[in-house]
Amino acid sequence: MEQFGIRDAFDIAIVALLLFYLYRIMRESGTINIFFGVLAFIVVWVLTSQILELKLIGTILDQFMNIGLLVLVILFQDQIKRFLVELGDHKRWRFLKNLFRHEKDGGSSDTRKYVLPIVYACMNMSKTRTGALIVIRQELSLESYEKSGDVIDADINSRLIENIFFKNSPLHDGAMIIDHDRIRSAGCILPVSHDRNVPRALGLRHRSALGISQATDAFAIVVSEETGNISVAHKGVLTTRLSSADLEHKLSQVMIND
């Protein structure tokens, strides 16, 4: 009989870590029930096919397993992208990036130059209760969402942001996408979250912000048209009723890490 050794413990630890990352990402994306369903299916397959060696049910489940991986890749391609991005952008690896990015030593002033126009625009729109949805790209590309709107490709400017979301503007209903230091497009269509934990009082903009944060690693800002409250969505978490200082702090953290 084979003995349980350090290599086996290391093997189990790696599998547990991967399952934990998958669990967290699917919980944030609102697909946690599917995660448990797939996990239960794998457990049943192992019991029937590998341990109990039931031939009939084992053969049937084996056929499902042969095509199951391809089906899962198709269904959860967004979650797989997020998993790979988080795996490569985890804090423990960030020091390696800094070795090759010396040009960002003076990045705090540059970051502030881009953060303040966004914060000022959101403050002014909050006062006038002008609805807005601003998405800031991180690692994952938002090109497919950019193409759903109109190309702007302009510098970040508070007046431009306010004019785009002005109530009579043809682009005010969609989302604005910012990529690094540029406003790439506006009037964009985003995926809508179907998370049941979202309060019913929150509208389509909030669900779209949460949806894009679940499908990608983007950072989304929402200004409510009904209340003027400012909210943000990031990594599948929606935070509401932010002050201008809170927004500036969160936005600075996101753009510094970009």
PDB file of C-alpha atoms in Angstrom:
ATOM      1  CA  MET A   1       0.000   0.000   0.000  1.00  0.00           C
ATOM      2  CA  GLU A   2       1.329   3.425  -0.958  1.00  0.00           C
ATOM      3  CA  GLN A   3       2.080   5.807   1.885  1.00  0.00           C
ATOM      4  CA  PHE A   4       0.753   9.344   2.110  1.00  0.00           C
ATOM      5  CA  GLY A   5       3.715  11.686   1.689  1.00  0.00           C
ATOM      6  CA  ILE A   6       4.687  15.310   1.270  1.00  0.00           C
ATOM      7  CA  ARG A   7       4.095  15.148  -2.480  1.00  0.00           C
ATOM      8  CA  ASP A   8       0.483  14.008  -1.926  1.00  0.00           C
ATOM      9  CA  ALA A   9      -0.121  16.811   0.582  1.00  0.00           C
ATOM     10  CA  PHE A  10       1.299  19.327  -1.882  1.00  0.00           C
ATOM     11  CA  ASP A  11      -0.939  17.930  -4.629  1.00  0.00           C
ATOM     12  CA  ILE A  12      -4.045  18.272  -2.450  1.00  0.00           C
ATOM     13  CA  ALA A  13      -3.068  21.803  -1.409  1.00  0.00           C
ATOM     14  CA  ILE A  14      -2.777  22.923  -5.057  1.00  0.00           C
ATOM     15  CA  VAL A  15      -6.184  21.458  -5.948  1.00  0.00           C
ATOM     16  CA  ALA A  16      -7.755  23.095  -2.861  1.00  0.00           C
ATOM     17  CA  LEU A  17      -6.234  26.459  -3.787  1.00  0.00           C
ATOM     18  CA  LEU A  18      -7.532  26.253  -7.359  1.00  0.00           C
ATOM     19  CA  LEU A  19     -10.999  25.292  -6.132  1.00  0.00           C
ATOM     20  CA  PHE A  20     -10.964  28.224  -3.703  1.00  0.00           C
ATOM     21  CA  TYR A  21     -10.132  30.699  -6.489  1.00  0.00           C
ATOM     22  CA  LEU A  22     -12.833  29.226  -8.719  1.00  0.00           C
ATOM     23  CA  TYR A  23     -15.349  29.345  -5.877  1.00  0.00           C
ATOM     24  CA  ARG A  24     -14.601  33.007  -5.146  1.00  0.00           C
ATOM     25  CA  ILE A  25     -14.804  34.094  -8.788  1.00  0.00           C
ATOM     26  CA  MET A  26     -18.061  32.225  -9.433  1.00  0.00           C
ATOM     27  CA  ARG A  27     -19.562  33.542  -6.201  1.00  0.00           C
ATOM     28  CA  GLU A  28     -18.771  37.096  -7.337  1.00  0.00           C
ATOM     29  CA  SER A  29     -20.265  36.423 -10.779  1.00  0.00           C
ATOM     30  CA  GLY A  30     -23.500  35.022  -9.318  1.00  0.00           C
ATOM     31  CA  THR A  31     -22.958  31.508 -10.704  1.00  0.00           C
ATOM     32  CA  ILE A  32     -22.087  29.797  -7.419  1.00  0.00           C
ATOM     33  CA  ASN A  33     -24.977  27.323  -7.721  1.00  0.00           C
ATOM     34  CA  ILE A  34     -23.506  26.056 -10.993  1.00  0.00           C
ATOM     35  CA  PHE A  35     -20.134  25.664  -9.279  1.00  0.00           C
ATOM     36  CA  PHE A  36     -21.668  23.436  -6.600  1.00  0.00           C
ATOM     37  CA  GLY A  37     -23.591  21.520  -9.279  1.00  0.00           C
ATOM     38  CA  VAL A  38     -20.408  20.793 -11.250  1.00  0.00           C
ATOM     39  CA  LEU A  39     -18.587  19.845  -8.046  1.00  0.00           C
ATOM     40  CA  ALA A  40     -21.385  17.441  -7.071  1.00  0.00           C
ATOM     41  CA  PHE A  41     -21.313  15.887 -10.550  1.00  0.00           C
ATOM     42  CA  ILE A  42     -17.554  15.293 -10.291  1.00  0.00           C
ATOM     43  CA  VAL A  43     -17.960  13.674  -6.853  1.00  0.00           C
ATOM     44  CA  VAL A  44     -20.678  11.346  -8.178  1.00  0.00           C
ATOM     45  CA  TRP A  45     -18.507  10.468 -11.198  1.00  0.00           C
ATOM     46  CA  VAL A  46     -15.520   9.614  -8.991  1.00  0.00           C
ATOM     47  CA  LEU A  47     -17.656   7.479  -6.661  1.00  0.00           C
ATOM     48  CA  THR A  48     -19.450   5.523  -9.379  1.00  0.00           C
ATOM     49  CA  SER A  49     -16.692   5.190 -11.951  1.00  0.00           C
ATOM     50  CA  GLN A  50     -13.466   5.139  -9.955  1.00  0.00           C
ATOM     51  CA  ILE A  51     -14.345   3.803  -6.501  1.00  0.00           C
ATOM     52  CA  LEU A  52     -17.486   1.640  -6.810  1.00  0.00           C
ATOM     53  CA  GLU A  53     -16.663   0.749 -10.445  1.00  0.00           C
ATOM     54  CA  LEU A  54     -20.296   0.645 -11.582  1.00  0.00           C
ATOM     55  CA  LYS A  55     -19.958  -0.112 -15.281  1.00  0.00           C
ATOM     56  CA  LEU A  56     -23.230   1.190 -16.740  1.00  0.00           C
ATOM     57  CA  ILE A  57     -23.562   4.491 -14.888  1.00  0.00           C
ATOM     58  CA  GLY A  58     -19.776   4.892 -14.980  1.00  0.00           C
ATOM     59  CA  THR A  59     -19.723   4.598 -18.790  1.00  0.00           C
ATOM     60  CA  ILE A  60     -22.529   7.151 -19.126  1.00  0.00           C
ATOM     61  CA  LEU A  61     -20.801   9.633 -16.823  1.00  0.00           C
ATOM     62  CA  ASP A  62     -17.487   9.048 -18.600  1.00  0.00           C
ATOM     63  CA  GLN A  63     -19.082  10.212 -21.849  1.00  0.00           C
ATOM     64  CA  PHE A  64     -20.369  13.339 -20.126  1.00  0.00           C
ATOM     65  CA  MET A  65     -16.913  14.042 -18.718  1.00  0.00           C
ATOM     66  CA  ASN A  66     -15.357  13.758 -22.193  1.00  0.00           C
ATOM     67  CA  ILE A  67     -17.377  16.705 -23.492  1.00  0.00           C
ATOM     68  CA  GLY A  68     -17.933  18.416 -20.148  1.00  0.00           C
ATOM     69  CA  LEU A  69     -14.657  20.345 -20.167  1.00  0.00           C
ATOM     70  CA  LEU A  70     -15.373  21.865 -23.579  1.00  0.00           C
ATOM     71  CA  VAL A  71     -18.902  22.845 -22.500  1.00  0.00           C
ATOM     72  CA  LEU A  72     -17.589  24.464 -19.303  1.00  0.00           C
ATOM     73  CA  VAL A  73     -14.991  26.465 -21.244  1.00  0.00           C
ATOM     74  CA  ILE A  74     -17.716  27.794 -23.562  1.00  0.00           C
ATOM     75  CA  LEU A  75     -20.150  28.613 -20.751  1.00  0.00           C
ATOM     76  CA  PHE A  76     -17.642  30.183 -18.375  1.00  0.00           C
ATOM     77  CA  GLN A  77     -15.132  31.855 -20.667  1.00  0.00           C
ATOM     78  CA  ASP A  78     -15.484  35.188 -18.814  1.00  0.00           C
ATOM     79  CA  GLN A  79     -14.912  33.534 -15.426  1.00  0.00           C
ATOM     80  CA  ILE A  80     -11.903  31.646 -16.801  1.00  0.00           C
ATOM     81  CA  LYS A  81     -10.429  34.924 -18.075  1.00  0.00           C
ATOM     82  CA  ARG A  82     -10.873  36.496 -14.632  1.00  0.00           C
ATOM     83  CA  PHE A  83      -9.329  33.444 -12.970  1.00  0.00           C
ATOM     84  CA  LEU A  84      -6.220  33.665 -15.164  1.00  0.00           C
ATOM     85  CA  VAL A  85      -5.948  37.432 -14.685  1.00  0.00           C
ATOM     86  CA  GLU A  86      -6.181  37.162 -10.890  1.00  0.00           C
ATOM     87  CA  LEU A  87      -3.682  34.319 -10.895  1.00  0.00           C
ATOM     88  CA  GLY A  88      -1.167  36.453 -12.776  1.00  0.00           C
ATOM     89  CA  ASP A  89      -1.954  39.760 -11.057  1.00  0.00           C
ATOM     90  CA  HIS A  90      -2.023  38.621  -7.447  1.00  0.00           C
ATOM     91  CA  LYS A  91      -0.232  40.804  -4.907  1.00  0.00           C
ATOM     92  CA  ARG A  92       2.416  38.177  -4.325  1.00  0.00           C
ATOM     93  CA  TRP A  93       3.559  38.561  -7.946  1.00  0.00           C
ATOM     94  CA  ARG A  94       3.327  42.343  -8.067  1.00  0.00           C
ATOM     95  CA  PHE A  95       6.900  42.894  -6.957  1.00  0.00           C
ATOM     96  CA  LEU A  96       8.060  41.128 -10.146  1.00  0.00           C
ATOM     97  CA  LYS A  97       6.121  43.626 -12.254  1.00  0.00           C
ATOM     98  CA  ASN A  98       7.699  46.556 -10.433  1.00  0.00           C
ATOM     99  CA  LEU A  99      11.153  45.339 -11.440  1.00  0.00           C
ATOM    100  CA  PHE A 100      10.288  46.037 -15.060  1.00  0.00           C
ATOM    101  CA  ARG A 101       8.140  49.155 -14.573  1.00  0.00           C
ATOM    102  CA  HIS A 102      10.506  51.819 -13.237  1.00  0.00           C
ATOM    103  CA  GLU A 103       8.744  54.458 -15.267  1.00  0.00           C
ATOM    104  CA  LYS A 104       5.819  54.438 -12.810  1.00  0.00           C
ATOM    105  CA  ASP A 105       7.919  55.863  -9.958  1.00  0.00           C
ATOM    106  CA  GLY A 106       6.295  59.264 -10.438  1.00  0.00           C
ATOM    107  CA  GLY A 107       2.899  57.823 -11.205  1.00  0.00           C
ATOM    108  CA  SER A 108       1.052  59.336  -8.246  1.00  0.00           C
ATOM    109  CA  SER A 109       0.888  62.824  -9.786  1.00  0.00           C
ATOM    110  CA  ASP A 110      -0.096  61.423 -13.188  1.00  0.00           C
ATOM    111  CA  THR A 111      -2.759  59.267 -11.578  1.00  0.00           C
ATOM    112  CA  ARG A 112      -4.173  62.247  -9.690  1.00  0.00           C
ATOM    113  CA  LYS A 113      -4.363  64.169 -12.974  1.00  0.00           C
ATOM    114  CA  TYR A 114      -6.739  61.505 -14.344  1.00  0.00           C
ATOM    115  CA  VAL A 115      -8.630  60.799 -11.122  1.00  0.00           C
ATOM    116  CA  LEU A 116      -9.690  64.335 -10.242  1.00  0.00           C
ATOM    117  CA  PRO A 117     -11.606  65.088 -13.490  1.00  0.00           C
ATOM    118  CA  ILE A 118     -13.622  61.893 -13.005  1.00  0.00           C
ATOM    119  CA  VAL A 119     -14.338  62.715  -9.350  1.00  0.00           C
ATOM    120  CA  TYR A 120     -15.309  66.333 -10.147  1.00  0.00           C
ATOM    121  CA  ALA A 121     -17.627  65.195 -12.932  1.00  0.00           C
ATOM    122  CA  CYS A 122     -19.297  62.632 -10.656  1.00  0.00           C
ATOM    123  CA  MET A 123     -19.722  65.250  -7.895  1.00  0.00           C
ATOM    124  CA  ASN A 124     -21.377  67.714 -10.284  1.00  0.00           C
ATOM    125  CA  MET A 125     -23.632  65.038 -11.787  1.00  0.00           C
ATOM    126  CA  SER A 126     -24.552  63.890  -8.285  1.00  0.00           C
ATOM    127  CA  LYS A 127     -25.675  67.428  -7.371  1.00  0.00           C
ATOM    128  CA  THR A 128     -27.845  67.720 -10.486  1.00  0.00           C
ATOM    129  CA  ARG A 129     -28.970  64.066 -10.280  1.00  0.00           C
ATOM    130  CA  THR A 130     -27.654  63.288 -13.715  1.00  0.00           C
ATOM    131  CA  GLY A 131     -27.449  59.536 -14.246  1.00  0.00           C
ATOM    132  CA  ALA A 132     -24.043  58.211 -15.306  1.00  0.00           C
ATOM    133  CA  LEU A 133     -22.177  54.933 -15.735  1.00  0.00           C
ATOM    134  CA  ILE A 134     -18.388  55.026 -16.133  1.00  0.00           C
ATOM    135  CA  VAL A 135     -16.303  51.882 -16.630  1.00  0.00           C
ATOM    136  CA  ILE A 136     -12.524  51.873 -16.167  1.00  0.00           C
ATOM    137  CA  ARG A 137     -10.567  49.073 -17.768  1.00  0.00           C
ATOM    138  CA  GLN A 138      -8.067  47.034 -15.751  1.00  0.00           C
ATOM    139  CA  GLU A 139      -6.286  43.980 -17.191  1.00  0.00           C
ATOM    140  CA  LEU A 140      -9.042  42.366 -19.271  1.00  0.00           C
ATOM    141  CA  SER A 141      -9.840  43.948 -22.612  1.00  0.00           C
ATOM    142  CA  LEU A 142     -13.189  45.739 -22.969  1.00  0.00           C
ATOM    143  CA  GLU A 143     -12.950  46.020 -26.759  1.00  0.00           C
ATOM    144  CA  SER A 144     -16.130  44.044 -27.407  1.00  0.00           C
ATOM    145  CA  TYR A 145     -18.088  46.418 -25.153  1.00  0.00           C
ATOM    146  CA  GLU A 146     -16.409  49.496 -26.657  1.00  0.00           C
ATOM    147  CA  LYS A 147     -17.643  48.468 -30.111  1.00  0.00           C
ATOM    148  CA  SER A 148     -21.255  48.475 -28.862  1.00  0.00           C
ATOM    149  CA  GLY A 149     -21.089  52.265 -28.433  1.00  0.00           C
ATOM    150  CA  ASP A 150     -19.701  55.298 -30.265  1.00  0.00           C
ATOM    151  CA  VAL A 151     -15.955  55.907 -30.407  1.00  0.00           C
ATOM    152  CA  ILE A 152     -14.811  59.049 -28.538  1.00  0.00           C
ATOM    153  CA  ASP A 153     -11.032  58.567 -28.079  1.00  0.00           C
ATOM    154  CA  ALA A 154     -10.480  61.780 -26.109  1.00  0.00           C
ATOM    155  CA  ASP A 155      -8.521  62.916 -23.073  1.00  0.00           C
ATOM    156  CA  ILE A 156     -10.212  62.559 -19.707  1.00  0.00           C
ATOM    157  CA  ASN A 157     -12.028  65.839 -19.087  1.00  0.00           C
ATOM    158  CA  SER A 158     -14.716  66.589 -16.520  1.00  0.00           C
ATOM    159  CA  ARG A 159     -16.751  68.848 -18.840  1.00  0.00           C
ATOM    160  CA  LEU A 160     -16.697  66.251 -21.590  1.00  0.00           C
ATOM    161  CA  ILE A 161     -17.904  63.576 -19.162  1.00  0.00           C
ATOM    162  CA  GLU A 162     -20.748  65.799 -17.948  1.00  0.00           C
ATOM    163  CA  ASN A 163     -21.771  66.708 -21.512  1.00  0.00           C
ATOM    164  CA  ILE A 164     -21.883  63.063 -22.578  1.00  0.00           C
ATOM    165  CA  PHE A 165     -24.203  62.180 -19.681  1.00  0.00           C
ATOM    166  CA  PHE A 166     -26.349  65.312 -20.034  1.00  0.00           C
ATOM    167  CA  LYS A 167     -29.990  64.237 -20.142  1.00  0.00           C
ATOM    168  CA  ASN A 168     -30.540  65.459 -23.716  1.00  0.00           C
ATOM    169  CA  SER A 169     -27.383  63.801 -24.999  1.00  0.00           C
ATOM    170  CA  PRO A 170     -27.949  60.768 -27.276  1.00  0.00           C
ATOM    171  CA  LEU A 171     -25.206  58.889 -25.375  1.00  0.00           C
ATOM    172  CA  HIS A 172     -26.373  59.477 -21.810  1.00  0.00           C
ATOM    173  CA  ASP A 173     -28.190  56.127 -21.444  1.00  0.00           C
ATOM    174  CA  GLY A 174     -25.165  53.958 -22.175  1.00  0.00           C
ATOM    175  CA  ALA A 175     -21.851  53.438 -20.407  1.00  0.00           C
ATOM    176  CA  MET A 176     -18.617  55.354 -20.886  1.00  0.00           C
ATOM    177  CA  ILE A 177     -15.449  53.243 -21.107  1.00  0.00           C
ATOM    178  CA  ILE A 178     -12.081  54.649 -20.013  1.00  0.00           C
ATOM    179  CA  ASP A 179      -8.904  52.822 -20.977  1.00  0.00           C
ATOM    180  CA  HIS A 180      -5.849  54.128 -19.109  1.00  0.00           C
ATOM    181  CA  ASP A 181      -5.788  57.906 -19.761  1.00  0.00           C
ATOM    182  CA  ARG A 182      -8.343  58.014 -22.597  1.00  0.00           C
ATOM    183  CA  ILE A 183     -12.113  58.045 -22.929  1.00  0.00           C
ATOM    184  CA  ARG A 184     -12.465  55.338 -25.556  1.00  0.00           C
ATOM    185  CA  SER A 185     -16.210  55.217 -26.199  1.00  0.00           C
ATOM    186  CA  ALA A 186     -19.636  56.133 -24.840  1.00  0.00           C
ATOM    187  CA  GLY A 187     -23.174  54.822 -25.146  1.00  0.00           C
ATOM    188  CA  CYS A 188     -21.876  51.287 -24.638  1.00  0.00           C
ATOM    189  CA  ILE A 189     -24.038  48.289 -23.752  1.00  0.00           C
ATOM    190  CA  LEU A 190     -22.951  46.216 -20.749  1.00  0.00           C
ATOM    191  CA  PRO A 191     -24.016  42.823 -19.389  1.00  0.00           C
ATOM    192  CA  VAL A 192     -26.723  43.048 -16.728  1.00  0.00           C
ATOM    193  CA  SER A 193     -26.282  41.243 -13.425  1.00  0.00           C
ATOM    194  CA  HIS A 194     -29.113  38.981 -12.291  1.00  0.00           C
ATOM    195  CA  ASP A 195     -27.847  38.784  -8.718  1.00  0.00           C
ATOM    196  CA  ARG A 196     -30.880  38.495  -6.436  1.00  0.00           C
ATOM    197  CA  ASN A 197     -29.056  40.260  -3.601  1.00  0.00           C
ATOM    198  CA  VAL A 198     -29.158  43.582  -5.442  1.00  0.00           C
ATOM    199  CA  PRO A 199     -31.803  45.839  -3.800  1.00  0.00           C
ATOM    200  CA  ARG A 200     -34.861  46.402  -5.963  1.00  0.00           C
ATOM    201  CA  ALA A 201     -34.519  50.149  -5.498  1.00  0.00           C
ATOM    202  CA  LEU A 202     -31.379  50.102  -7.656  1.00  0.00           C
ATOM    203  CA  GLY A 203     -31.935  50.412 -11.378  1.00  0.00           C
ATOM    204  CA  LEU A 204     -30.431  49.191 -14.621  1.00  0.00           C
ATOM    205  CA  ARG A 205     -27.254  51.273 -14.319  1.00  0.00           C
ATOM    206  CA  HIS A 206     -26.356  49.622 -11.017  1.00  0.00           C
ATOM    207  CA  ARG A 207     -27.070  46.148 -12.376  1.00  0.00           C
ATOM    208  CA  SER A 208     -24.999  46.895 -15.475  1.00  0.00           C
ATOM    209  CA  ALA A 209     -22.112  48.134 -13.320  1.00  0.00           C
ATOM    210  CA  LEU A 210     -22.282  44.991 -11.220  1.00  0.00           C
ATOM    211  CA  GLY A 211     -22.588  42.877 -14.370  1.00  0.00           C
ATOM    212  CA  ILE A 212     -19.413  44.257 -15.979  1.00  0.00           C
ATOM    213  CA  SER A 213     -17.532  43.829 -12.687  1.00  0.00           C
ATOM    214  CA  GLN A 214     -18.634  40.187 -12.570  1.00  0.00           C
ATOM    215  CA  ALA A 215     -17.791  39.457 -16.210  1.00  0.00           C
ATOM    216  CA  THR A 216     -14.439  41.316 -16.155  1.00  0.00           C
ATOM    217  CA  ASP A 217     -12.031  42.902 -13.703  1.00  0.00           C
ATOM    218  CA  ALA A 218     -13.199  46.424 -14.649  1.00  0.00           C
ATOM    219  CA  PHE A 219     -14.041  49.159 -12.125  1.00  0.00           C
ATOM    220  CA  ALA A 220     -17.452  50.793 -12.612  1.00  0.00           C
ATOM    221  CA  ILE A 221     -18.847  54.054 -11.212  1.00  0.00           C
ATOM    222  CA  VAL A 222     -22.568  54.804 -11.075  1.00  0.00           C
ATOM    223  CA  VAL A 223     -24.323  58.107 -10.394  1.00  0.00           C
ATOM    224  CA  SER A 224     -27.986  57.535  -9.589  1.00  0.00           C
ATOM    225  CA  GLU A 225     -30.484  59.588 -11.549  1.00  0.00           C
ATOM    226  CA  GLU A 226     -33.114  59.185  -8.820  1.00  0.00           C
ATOM    227  CA  THR A 227     -31.079  59.967  -5.688  1.00  0.00           C
ATOM    228  CA  GLY A 228     -27.767  61.384  -6.897  1.00  0.00           C
ATOM    229  CA  ASN A 229     -25.897  58.790  -4.839  1.00  0.00           C
ATOM    230  CA  ILE A 230     -22.516  57.582  -6.106  1.00  0.00           C
ATOM    231  CA  SER A 231     -21.787  53.839  -6.172  1.00  0.00           C
ATOM    232  CA  VAL A 232     -18.932  51.679  -7.408  1.00  0.00           C
ATOM    233  CA  ALA A 233     -18.732  48.045  -8.505  1.00  0.00           C
ATOM    234  CA  HIS A 234     -15.514  46.051  -8.533  1.00  0.00           C
ATOM    235  CA  LYS A 235     -14.814  42.324  -8.472  1.00  0.00           C
ATOM    236  CA  GLY A 236     -18.524  41.538  -8.191  1.00  0.00           C
ATOM    237  CA  VAL A 237     -19.075  43.780  -5.147  1.00  0.00           C
ATOM    238  CA  LEU A 238     -21.365  46.824  -5.286  1.00  0.00           C
ATOM    239  CA  THR A 239     -20.637  49.622  -2.807  1.00  0.00           C
ATOM    240  CA  THR A 240     -23.249  52.381  -2.551  1.00  0.00           C
ATOM    241  CA  ARG A 241     -23.520  55.895  -1.091  1.00  0.00           C
ATOM    242  CA  LEU A 242     -19.922  56.973  -1.479  1.00  0.00           C
ATOM    243  CA  SER A 243     -18.637  60.441  -0.682  1.00  0.00           C
ATOM    244  CA  SER A 244     -16.326  62.283  -3.051  1.00  0.00           C
ATOM    245  CA  ALA A 245     -13.368  61.447  -0.780  1.00  0.00           C
ATOM    246  CA  ASP A 246     -14.308  57.741  -0.813  1.00  0.00           C
ATOM    247  CA  LEU A 247     -14.601  57.775  -4.593  1.00  0.00           C
ATOM    248  CA  GLU A 248     -11.242  59.516  -5.011  1.00  0.00           C
ATOM    249  CA  HIS A 249      -9.569  57.009  -2.686  1.00  0.00           C
ATOM    250  CA  LYS A 250     -11.004  53.947  -4.451  1.00  0.00           C
ATOM    251  CA  LEU A 251     -10.355  55.375  -7.901  1.00  0.00           C
ATOM    252  CA  SER A 252      -6.756  56.261  -7.017  1.00  0.00           C
ATOM    253  CA  GLN A 253      -6.108  52.726  -5.809  1.00  0.00           C
ATOM    254  CA  VAL A 254      -7.511  51.239  -9.003  1.00  0.00           C
ATOM    255  CA  MET A 255      -5.635  53.531 -11.385  1.00  0.00           C
ATOM    256  CA  ILE A 256      -2.335  53.211  -9.495  1.00  0.00           C
ATOM    257  CA  ASN A 257      -2.548  49.426  -9.744  1.00  0.00           C
ATOM    258  CA  ASP A 258      -3.492  49.612 -13.434  1.00  0.00           C
TER     259      ASP A 258
END
